[in-house]
Amino acid sequence: KTIASASLDGTIKIWSTKNGKLLQTLLDEKDLVTSIEFSSDSKTIASASRDNTIKLWSANNGQLLHTLSKHQDRILKIKFSPDGKTIASASRDNTVKLWSVNNGKILHTFSEHKKPVLSIEFSSNSQTIASASEDKTVKWWSTEDGELLHTFSGHKSWVNSVKFSPNDKTIASVSGDGK
């Protein structure tokens, strides 16, 4: 029922899909917002900024709930797990971090990529995550124990997007090599 947008002016705007009316404006004064995501229950909005932080906001009243700040470089993508318990962040610091939505603590840091991580995607059961990187690989991880399950190689250029099939049996990737 709502759409969130991020702007160069440091604001996040929440809009109604019924009539296009602006419902609220959230202010992230520090820096440009690079990624925005609703939780699966639509109660929380996450925003990532170029200042290397993630902010969790209440979608109901716009209150800032947590600021997550352990990345060493810009965060390029954020994603809530389907079960709503964790949020993943992909960064130019070559890592993926999994955070607890409840308390903002880091659950795991995946640091095996050699270049910036451009995309992340949870499996539908929230038990695994895939990451795509400028290092031309897709990596598949366990969210339970942080174990690297597999590295997919074969692209000739950076991998900018990754997605699980609805049944979680296939991972698709898109690369700058046109494949």
Backbone as ProteinMPNN parsed JSONL, in Angstrom:
{"seq_chain_A": "KTIASASLDGTIKIWSTKNGKLLQTLLDEKDLVTSIEFSSDSKTIASASRDNTIKLWSANNGQLLHTLSKHQDRILKIKFSPDGKTIASASRDNTVKLWSVNNGKILHTFSEHKKPVLSIEFSSNSQTIASASEDKTVKWWSTEDGELLHTFSGHKSWVNSVKFSPNDKTIASVSGDGK", "coords_chain_A": {"N_chain_A": [[0.803, -1.213, 0.0], [2.158, 1.108, 0.191], [4.87, 3.127, -1.011], [8.328, 3.638, -0.866], [10.734, 6.188, -1.262], [14.014, 7.422, -1.943], [16.138, 10.27, -1.715], [18.486, 12.682, -3.115], [18.536, 14.794, -1.394], [18.723, 13.844, 1.155], [16.442, 12.795, 2.259], [13.857, 10.408, 3.003], [10.986, 9.402, 1.554], [7.641, 8.453, 2.117], [5.003, 7.15, 0.376], [1.547, 6.928, -0.588], [0.079, 4.272, -2.397], [-2.458, 4.308, -3.277], [-3.437, 6.937, -3.783], [-1.254, 8.487, -4.346], [-0.422, 10.283, -2.441], [1.768, 11.996, -0.236], [2.833, 10.482, 2.654], [4.633, 10.502, 4.828], [7.8, 11.953, 5.796], [11.056, 10.943, 6.225], [14.087, 11.837, 7.73], [17.388, 11.621, 6.869], [20.045, 13.008, 7.709], [22.797, 12.805, 7.347], [23.948, 11.705, 4.902], [23.78, 10.762, 1.406], [21.216, 8.496, 0.578], [21.593, 5.157, -0.3], [20.303, 2.738, -0.63], [17.138, 1.232, -0.031], [14.64, -0.449, 1.858], [11.719, -2.34, 2.634], [10.606, -4.2, 5.478], [9.343, -7.606, 5.584], [6.896, -7.649, 6.925], [6.115, -5.078, 6.663], [6.463, -3.228, 8.705], [8.859, -2.085, 9.349], [11.348, 0.04, 7.996], [14.328, -0.019, 6.244], [17.251, 1.841, 5.649], [20.144, 2.549, 3.757], [23.152, 4.373, 3.785], [25.608, 6.522, 2.213], [27.375, 7.095, 4.193], [28.228, 4.822, 5.378], [26.415, 3.584, 7.077], [23.474, 1.851, 8.31], [20.105, 2.527, 8.754], [17.355, 1.757, 10.768], [13.936, 2.211, 10.649], [10.761, 2.994, 12.082], [7.933, 2.159, 10.308], [5.442, 3.044, 10.871], [5.472, 5.463, 12.445], [7.767, 6.815, 11.74], [9.901, 6.891, 13.459], [13.319, 6.656, 14.401], [14.828, 3.615, 14.899], [17.186, 1.99, 15.162], [20.673, 2.486, 14.538], [23.0, 1.105, 12.479], [26.388, 0.42, 12.294], [29.026, -0.758, 11.216], [30.39, -1.184, 8.869], [33.196, -0.561, 6.683], [33.211, 0.904, 4.41], [31.167, 2.369, 1.82], [27.766, 1.294, 1.789], [26.117, -0.703, -0.495], [23.832, -2.201, -1.026], [20.917, -3.344, 0.654], [18.975, -5.83, 2.352], [16.098, -7.335, 3.67], [15.552, -10.376, 5.445], [13.269, -12.985, 4.453], [11.881, -14.009, 6.679], [11.964, -11.884, 8.377], [13.714, -11.528, 10.5], [16.392, -10.879, 10.197], [18.706, -8.592, 8.617], [20.524, -8.049, 5.693], [23.573, -6.658, 4.482], [25.377, -5.322, 1.778], [28.586, -4.32, 0.772], [31.018, -1.834, -0.328], [33.299, -2.429, 0.993], [33.981, -5.001, 0.535], [32.551, -6.911, 1.921], [29.777, -8.842, 3.267], [27.318, -8.316, 5.617], [25.368, -9.736, 8.207], [22.688, -8.772, 10.177], [20.962, -8.546, 13.303], [17.576, -7.761, 13.42], [16.144, -7.115, 15.671], [17.958, -6.176, 17.723], [20.076, -4.937, 16.459], [22.622, -6.045, 16.368], [25.599, -7.53, 14.958], [25.403, -10.569, 13.281], [26.803, -12.255, 11.542], [29.756, -11.858, 9.544], [30.609, -11.917, 6.253], [33.437, -12.36, 4.494], [34.845, -13.175, 2.228], [34.822, -12.24, -0.401], [36.716, -10.605, -2.958], [36.49, -8.123, -4.022], [34.258, -5.199, -4.168], [30.928, -5.886, -2.986], [27.993, -6.214, -4.748], [25.337, -7.066, -4.844], [22.798, -8.796, -3.013], [20.876, -11.585, -1.871], [18.307, -13.258, -0.19], [17.395, -16.689, 0.365], [14.106, -18.159, 0.063], [13.403, -19.374, 2.454], [14.98, -18.164, 4.308], [17.345, -19.33, 5.15], [19.687, -19.392, 3.691], [21.947, -17.235, 1.872], [22.767, -15.398, -1.049], [25.486, -13.774, -2.658], [26.707, -11.257, -4.849], [29.485, -10.053, -6.724], [31.986, -7.578, -7.65], [34.212, -9.066, -8.074], [33.732, -11.021, -9.895], [32.352, -13.252, -9.057], [29.753, -15.331, -7.589], [28.655, -15.952, -4.401], [27.539, -18.384, -2.048], [25.959, -18.699, 0.979], [25.493, -19.97, 4.348], [23.059, -18.805, 6.532], [22.744, -19.498, 9.113], [25.165, -20.451, 10.385], [27.127, -18.989, 9.135], [28.745, -20.201, 7.255], [30.558, -20.59, 4.223], [29.065, -21.929, 1.503], [29.323, -22.421, -1.24], [31.205, -21.274, -4.06], [30.471, -19.663, -6.991], [31.839, -19.464, -10.102], [32.731, -18.086, -13.283], [31.738, -16.0, -14.739], [32.894, -13.337, -16.826], [33.16, -10.758, -16.127], [32.254, -8.228, -13.676], [29.692, -9.157, -11.332], [26.517, -8.085, -11.092], [23.971, -8.589, -10.095], [21.926, -10.904, -8.322], [19.735, -13.678, -7.844], [17.426, -15.863, -6.253], [15.56, -18.708, -7.39], [11.964, -19.191, -7.111], [11.593, -21.678, -5.793], [13.973, -22.058, -4.532], [15.949, -23.69, -5.669], [17.603, -22.906, -7.682], [20.043, -20.492, -8.588], [20.232, -17.401, -10.101], [22.296, -15.215, -11.994], [23.456, -11.988, -13.053], [25.654, -10.336, -15.197], [28.272, -7.94, -16.007], [29.399, -8.946, -18.273], [27.443, -9.488, -20.038], [26.025, -11.831, -19.769]], "CA_chain_A": [[0.0, 0.0, 0.0], [3.025, 2.279, 0.215], [6.135, 3.129, -1.744], [9.35, 4.476, -0.254], [11.729, 6.716, -2.189], [15.145, 8.108, -1.311], [16.516, 11.404, -2.531], [19.779, 13.319, -2.895], [18.426, 15.78, -0.322], [18.832, 13.183, 2.451], [15.134, 12.413, 2.786], [13.147, 9.21, 2.577], [9.566, 9.765, 1.527], [6.698, 7.344, 2.091], [3.882, 7.57, -0.459], [0.414, 6.021, -0.724], [-0.129, 3.799, -3.767], [-3.868, 4.552, -3.624], [-3.691, 8.264, -4.333], [0.003, 9.189, -4.568], [-0.236, 11.272, -1.382], [2.926, 11.871, 0.644], [2.383, 10.116, 3.991], [5.603, 11.008, 5.788], [9.175, 12.161, 5.351], [12.085, 10.58, 7.195], [15.266, 12.621, 7.411], [18.72, 11.081, 7.124], [20.809, 14.227, 7.449], [24.242, 12.595, 7.178], [24.488, 11.462, 3.574], [22.916, 10.216, 0.369], [20.696, 7.145, 0.805], [21.967, 4.334, -1.446], [19.408, 1.591, -0.748], [16.009, 1.302, 0.893], [13.951, -1.746, 1.845], [10.68, -2.618, 3.631], [10.565, -5.544, 6.053], [8.244, -8.389, 5.006], [5.634, -7.286, 7.585], [5.931, -3.652, 6.356], [6.507, -2.419, 9.921], [10.176, -1.46, 9.458], [12.021, 0.465, 6.778], [15.777, 0.09, 6.387], [17.91, 2.684, 4.658], [21.605, 2.536, 3.804], [23.692, 5.649, 3.331], [27.018, 6.554, 1.827], [28.197, 7.268, 5.391], [28.533, 3.463, 5.85], [25.461, 3.159, 8.101], [22.103, 1.425, 8.014], [19.162, 3.005, 9.756], [16.067, 1.069, 10.816], [12.905, 3.183, 10.992], [9.393, 2.518, 12.217], [7.123, 2.599, 9.161], [4.211, 3.651, 11.397], [5.607, 6.845, 12.903], [9.012, 7.399, 11.255], [10.909, 6.934, 14.523], [14.56, 5.933, 14.185], [14.903, 2.514, 15.856], [18.581, 1.593, 15.33], [21.67, 2.827, 13.527], [23.978, 0.02, 12.387], [27.556, 1.113, 11.736], [30.28, -1.508, 11.295], [31.057, -1.288, 7.564], [34.34, 0.321, 6.501], [33.023, 1.659, 3.177], [29.776, 2.579, 1.444], [26.849, 0.158, 1.649], [25.512, -0.616, -1.824], [22.539, -2.891, -1.082], [20.415, -3.954, 1.874], [17.861, -6.748, 2.092], [15.522, -8.042, 4.814], [15.26, -11.799, 5.248], [11.822, -13.207, 4.358], [11.287, -14.21, 8.005], [11.983, -10.606, 9.057], [14.584, -11.535, 11.68], [17.715, -10.335, 9.9], [18.905, -7.748, 7.451], [21.853, -8.224, 5.112], [24.109, -5.476, 3.817], [26.487, -5.548, 0.851], [29.356, -3.091, 0.855], [32.254, -1.622, -1.082], [34.42, -2.945, 1.784], [34.117, -6.407, 0.112], [31.881, -7.803, 2.868], [28.343, -8.911, 3.516], [27.062, -8.456, 7.043], [24.019, -10.08, 8.646], [22.384, -8.046, 11.411], [19.695, -8.826, 13.971], [16.651, -6.638, 13.333], [15.693, -6.786, 17.033], [18.883, -5.401, 18.552], [21.1, -4.295, 15.639], [23.925, -6.704, 16.515], [26.075, -8.308, 13.814], [25.328, -12.019, 13.462], [27.9, -12.823, 10.758], [30.39, -11.056, 8.507], [31.142, -12.756, 5.184], [34.516, -11.514, 3.982], [35.647, -13.889, 1.235], [34.886, -11.559, -1.693], [37.962, -9.863, -3.175], [36.132, -6.784, -4.484], [32.97, -4.791, -3.617], [29.739, -6.734, -3.139], [27.004, -5.376, -5.409], [23.967, -7.557, -4.713], [22.552, -9.873, -2.052], [19.512, -12.12, -1.949], [17.986, -14.363, 0.706], [16.504, -17.764, -0.089], [12.756, -17.924, 0.593], [13.308, -19.876, 3.829], [15.916, -17.339, 5.086], [18.456, -20.147, 5.655], [20.891, -19.108, 2.924], [22.002, -15.952, 1.182], [23.714, -15.344, -2.162], [26.072, -12.458, -2.85], [27.337, -11.05, -6.157], [30.567, -9.109, -6.5], [32.863, -7.124, -8.736], [35.283, -10.059, -8.261], [33.243, -11.941, -10.933], [31.816, -14.463, -8.432], [28.568, -15.39, -6.733], [28.929, -16.827, -3.256], [26.33, -18.895, -1.411], [26.299, -18.782, 2.404], [24.512, -20.362, 5.365], [22.789, -17.719, 7.474], [22.756, -20.06, 10.469], [26.503, -20.503, 10.972], [28.042, -18.152, 8.372], [29.61, -21.017, 6.413], [30.524, -20.448, 2.771], [28.613, -23.205, 0.958], [29.837, -22.621, -2.593], [31.547, -20.112, -4.88], [30.153, -19.858, -8.404], [32.715, -18.679, -10.963], [32.442, -18.313, -14.699], [31.527, -14.719, -15.41], [34.109, -12.674, -17.29], [33.115, -9.391, -15.626], [31.579, -8.095, -12.391], [28.332, -9.688, -11.226], [25.793, -6.986, -10.448], [22.68, -8.977, -9.534], [21.752, -12.329, -8.04], [18.354, -13.947, -7.431], [17.01, -17.254, -6.086], [14.278, -19.092, -7.978], [10.966, -19.311, -6.038], [11.734, -22.93, -5.031], [15.329, -22.017, -3.965], [16.817, -24.718, -6.247], [18.452, -22.301, -8.702], [20.473, -19.111, -8.39], [20.527, -16.729, -11.365], [23.151, -14.043, -11.842], [23.589, -11.122, -14.223], [27.002, -9.788, -15.166], [28.703, -6.969, -17.008], [29.83, -9.647, -19.48], [26.274, -9.688, -20.89], [25.478, -13.162, -19.583]], "C_chain_A": [[0.836, 1.263, 0.0], [4.282, 2.043, -0.621], [7.084, 4.043, -0.984], [10.316, 4.933, -1.334], [12.818, 7.431, -1.395], [15.644, 9.182, -2.272], [17.906, 11.923, -2.182], [19.738, 14.336, -1.763], [18.468, 15.158, 1.073], [17.501, 12.788, 3.06], [14.681, 11.077, 2.216], [11.675, 9.57, 2.65], [8.729, 8.499, 1.376], [5.421, 7.849, 1.433], [2.779, 6.515, -0.448], [0.297, 5.576, -2.175], [-1.57, 4.018, -4.21], [-4.059, 5.877, -4.344], [-2.419, 9.082, -4.587], [0.334, 10.229, -3.517], [1.026, 10.958, -0.564], [2.42, 11.621, 2.058], [3.325, 10.622, 5.072], [6.966, 11.156, 5.141], [10.104, 11.82, 6.498], [13.35, 11.304, 6.773], [16.528, 11.892, 7.832], [19.696, 12.188, 6.751], [22.259, 13.986, 7.063], [24.686, 12.489, 5.73], [23.413, 10.903, 2.648], [22.495, 8.786, 0.702], [20.936, 6.324, -0.456], [21.042, 3.14, -1.669], [18.318, 1.716, 0.304], [15.198, 0.021, 0.757], [12.894, -1.784, 2.951], [10.888, -4.017, 4.191], [9.349, -6.266, 5.488], [6.902, -8.084, 5.66], [5.285, -5.808, 7.401], [5.97, -2.744, 7.58], [7.816, -1.643, 10.058], [10.698, -1.112, 8.074], [13.509, 0.542, 7.103], [16.306, 0.995, 5.289], [19.417, 2.571, 4.858], [22.102, 3.835, 3.196], [25.151, 5.529, 2.947], [27.939, 6.765, 3.021], [28.478, 5.94, 6.091], [27.58, 2.967, 6.934], [24.168, 2.644, 7.489], [21.248, 1.989, 9.123], [17.88, 2.188, 9.626], [15.047, 2.041, 11.387], [11.58, 2.466, 11.209], [8.601, 3.05, 11.03], [5.849, 3.298, 9.637], [4.376, 5.125, 11.738], [6.912, 7.519, 12.469], [10.11, 7.499, 12.296], [12.131, 6.108, 14.138], [14.713, 4.891, 15.283], [16.343, 2.13, 16.179], [19.417, 2.219, 14.225], [22.748, 1.767, 13.599], [25.207, 0.56, 11.666], [28.861, 0.347, 11.915], [30.973, -1.691, 9.948], [32.164, -0.242, 7.46], [34.243, 1.162, 5.227], [31.523, 1.694, 2.877], [29.0, 1.269, 1.307], [26.095, 0.335, 0.341], [24.115, -1.221, -1.886], [22.195, -3.416, 0.305], [19.205, -4.813, 1.538], [17.401, -7.353, 3.419], [15.361, -9.512, 4.462], [13.744, -11.97, 5.18], [11.148, -13.42, 5.718], [11.333, -12.946, 8.862], [12.93, -10.5, 10.239], [15.942, -10.88, 11.452], [17.666, -9.39, 8.704], [20.338, -7.981, 6.991], [22.267, -6.921, 4.449], [25.318, -5.875, 2.978], [27.239, -4.236, 0.713], [30.547, -3.053, -0.1], [33.468, -2.09, -0.3], [34.634, -4.444, 1.566], [33.431, -7.392, 1.056], [30.367, -7.772, 2.731], [28.209, -9.079, 5.017], [25.605, -8.832, 7.246], [23.814, -9.475, 10.023], [21.069, -8.56, 11.99], [18.807, -7.591, 13.875], [16.254, -6.185, 14.738], [16.653, -5.881, 17.79], [20.02, -4.738, 17.77], [22.481, -4.897, 15.737], [24.291, -7.464, 15.246], [26.02, -9.791, 14.163], [26.488, -12.716, 12.75], [28.467, -11.741, 9.841], [31.003, -12.03, 7.512], [32.186, -11.92, 4.448], [35.374, -12.185, 2.908], [35.659, -13.255, -0.148], [36.157, -10.723, -1.763], [37.735, -8.422, -3.642], [34.748, -6.437, -3.928], [31.821, -5.752, -3.949], [28.591, -5.849, -3.613], [25.56, -5.786, -5.149], [23.914, -8.684, -3.694], [21.104, -10.315, -2.179], [19.372, -13.28, -0.974], [17.204, -15.441, -0.033], [15.15, -17.545, 0.59], [12.589, -18.411, 2.024], [14.268, -19.152, 4.781], [17.137, -18.106, 5.593], [19.766, -19.947, 4.896], [20.781, -17.722, 2.288], [23.026, -16.078, 0.055], [24.212, -13.907, -2.282], [26.774, -12.404, -4.201], [28.338, -9.909, -6.033], [31.262, -8.672, -7.788], [33.994, -8.107, -8.981], [34.889, -11.189, -9.218], [32.683, -13.242, -10.36], [30.466, -14.213, -7.779], [28.927, -16.353, -5.617], [27.613, -17.143, -2.563], [26.686, -19.262, 0.016], [25.149, -19.36, 3.223], [24.303, -19.172, 6.295], [22.831, -18.206, 8.919], [24.14, -19.975, 11.102], [27.541, -19.684, 10.202], [28.965, -18.894, 7.432], [29.426, -20.683, 4.934], [30.199, -21.814, 2.186], [29.186, -23.472, -0.428], [30.199, -21.263, -3.209], [31.287, -20.474, -6.332], [31.03, -18.908, -9.214], [32.326, -18.944, -12.413], [32.144, -17.035, -15.446], [32.872, -14.094, -15.758], [34.196, -11.224, -16.818], [32.38, -9.395, -14.283], [30.167, -8.659, -12.452], [27.527, -8.665, -10.44], [24.446, -7.363, -9.862], [22.615, -10.484, -9.368], [20.341, -12.529, -7.509], [18.148, -15.451, -7.297], [15.725, -17.486, -6.864], [13.275, -19.239, -6.83], [11.093, -20.587, -5.204], [13.132, -23.071, -4.412], [16.285, -23.052, -4.54], [17.791, -24.171, -7.275], [18.805, -20.882, -8.291], [20.8, -18.547, -9.769], [21.39, -15.512, -11.069], [23.212, -13.286, -13.163], [24.926, -10.395, -14.092], [27.222, -8.727, -16.239], [29.213, -7.614, -18.275], [28.665, -9.948, -20.413], [25.62, -11.039, -20.748], [24.698, -13.251, -18.288]], "O_chain_A": [[0.309, 2.363, -0.168], [4.681, 0.909, -0.887], [6.681, 5.106, -0.512], [10.675, 4.158, -2.221], [12.57, 7.971, -0.317], [15.577, 9.019, -3.49], [18.436, 11.646, -1.106], [20.781, 14.705, -1.224], [18.271, 15.857, 2.068], [17.431, 12.479, 4.25], [15.063, 10.677, 1.117], [11.181, 9.994, 3.695], [9.067, 7.598, 0.609], [4.831, 8.839, 1.867], [3.066, 5.326, -0.31], [0.4, 6.397, -3.087], [-1.87, 3.923, -5.4], [-4.739, 5.953, -5.367], [-2.499, 10.24, -4.997], [1.286, 10.99, -3.688], [1.305, 9.801, -0.248], [1.674, 12.431, 2.608], [2.88, 11.112, 6.11], [7.252, 10.574, 4.095], [9.961, 12.34, 7.605], [13.654, 11.379, 5.583], [16.715, 11.583, 9.008], [20.122, 12.285, 5.6], [22.898, 14.877, 6.504], [25.683, 13.1, 5.345], [22.291, 10.616, 3.067], [23.332, 7.961, 1.069], [20.541, 6.727, -1.55], [20.996, 2.589, -2.769], [18.548, 2.241, 1.393], [15.084, -0.532, -0.337], [13.136, -1.322, 4.065], [11.299, -4.922, 3.465], [8.429, -5.63, 4.974], [5.864, -8.243, 5.018], [4.275, -5.338, 7.925], [5.547, -1.591, 7.496], [7.881, -0.658, 10.795], [10.517, -1.86, 7.113], [13.898, 1.107, 8.126], [15.863, 0.925, 4.143], [19.902, 2.507, 5.988], [21.545, 4.333, 2.218], [25.834, 4.569, 3.304], [29.156, 6.631, 2.89], [28.91, 5.917, 7.244], [27.908, 2.016, 7.645], [23.817, 2.943, 6.347], [21.62, 1.936, 10.295], [17.383, 1.958, 8.523], [15.248, 2.621, 12.455], [11.315, 1.441, 10.581], [8.597, 4.253, 10.773], [5.245, 4.062, 8.884], [3.536, 5.948, 11.374], [7.137, 8.683, 12.801], [11.141, 8.124, 12.051], [12.004, 5.001, 13.616], [14.727, 5.233, 16.465], [16.687, 1.961, 17.349], [18.931, 2.453, 13.118], [23.344, 1.55, 14.654], [25.098, 1.094, 10.562], [29.717, 0.768, 12.692], [32.043, -2.296, 9.891], [32.084, 0.824, 8.07], [35.084, 2.028, 4.986], [30.72, 1.111, 3.606], [29.506, 0.277, 0.783], [25.507, 1.387, 0.09], [23.297, -0.805, -2.707], [23.069, -3.875, 1.04], [18.499, -4.556, 0.563], [18.222, -7.83, 4.202], [15.068, -9.855, 3.316], [13.007, -11.189, 5.782], [9.985, -13.059, 5.897], [10.792, -12.937, 9.967], [12.947, -9.473, 10.918], [16.567, -10.386, 12.39], [16.728, -9.395, 7.907], [21.251, -8.096, 7.808], [21.436, -6.179, 3.925], [26.165, -6.659, 3.409], [26.636, -3.174, 0.559], [31.01, -4.077, -0.601], [34.565, -2.151, -0.854], [35.373, -5.085, 2.314], [33.705, -8.591, 0.995], [29.772, -6.846, 2.18], [28.908, -9.892, 5.622], [24.717, -8.325, 6.561], [24.642, -9.636, 10.919], [20.171, -8.961, 11.249], [19.24, -6.49, 14.214], [16.05, -4.992, 14.966], [16.222, -4.922, 18.431], [20.845, -4.044, 18.364], [23.437, -4.31, 15.231], [23.42, -7.977, 14.544], [26.522, -10.215, 15.204], [27.083, -13.65, 13.287], [27.755, -10.83, 9.419], [31.822, -12.871, 7.883], [31.858, -10.896, 3.85], [36.522, -11.79, 2.706], [36.434, -13.686, -1.003], [36.619, -10.196, -0.75], [38.659, -7.608, -3.656], [34.12, -7.277, -3.285], [31.76, -6.338, -5.03], [28.254, -4.857, -2.966], [24.656, -4.954, -5.224], [24.876, -9.434, -3.535], [20.225, -9.533, -2.544], [20.215, -14.176, -0.936], [16.438, -15.141, -0.949], [15.064, -16.824, 1.584], [11.72, -17.916, 2.742], [14.347, -19.512, 5.955], [17.897, -17.569, 6.399], [20.835, -20.294, 5.399], [19.705, -17.133, 2.182], [24.028, -16.78, 0.191], [23.471, -12.954, -2.043], [27.364, -13.39, -4.643], [28.09, -8.925, -5.336], [31.144, -9.299, -8.841], [34.679, -8.002, -9.999], [35.604, -12.184, -9.344], [32.549, -14.229, -11.084], [30.088, -13.085, -7.466], [29.445, -17.442, -5.866], [26.704, -16.315, -2.492], [27.607, -20.045, 0.247], [23.984, -19.252, 2.843], [25.272, -18.596, 6.79], [22.942, -17.401, 9.843], [24.282, -19.487, 12.223], [28.715, -19.679, 10.573], [29.877, -18.294, 6.864], [28.305, -20.517, 4.452], [30.972, -22.758, 2.352], [29.501, -24.614, -0.76], [29.575, -20.244, -2.912], [31.813, -21.463, -6.842], [30.97, -17.692, -9.033], [31.659, -19.935, -12.711], [32.282, -16.988, -16.669], [33.864, -14.304, -15.06], [35.187, -10.541, -17.078], [31.939, -10.444, -13.813], [29.527, -8.639, -13.503], [27.81, -8.404, -9.271], [23.825, -6.539, -9.19], [23.172, -11.24, -10.165], [19.805, -11.668, -6.811], [18.632, -16.225, -8.123], [14.896, -16.585, -6.99], [13.688, -19.397, -5.681], [10.737, -20.584, -4.026], [13.436, -24.109, -3.823], [17.346, -23.281, -3.958], [18.706, -24.876, -7.7], [17.985, -20.16, -7.723], [21.564, -19.152, -10.521], [21.24, -14.862, -10.035], [23.043, -13.86, -14.239], [25.282, -9.906, -13.02], [26.484, -8.626, -17.219], [29.442, -6.92, -19.265], [28.848, -10.581, -21.453], [24.733, -11.372, -21.534], [24.161, -14.31, -17.963]]}, "name": "protein", "num_of_chains": 1, "seq": "KTIASASLDGTIKIWSTKNGKLLQTLLDEKDLVTSIEFSSDSKTIASASRDNTIKLWSANNGQLLHTLSKHQDRILKIKFSPDGKTIASASRDNTVKLWSVNNGKILHTFSEHKKPVLSIEFSSNSQTIASASEDKTVKWWSTEDGELLHTFSGHKSWVNSVKFSPNDKTIASVSGDGK"}
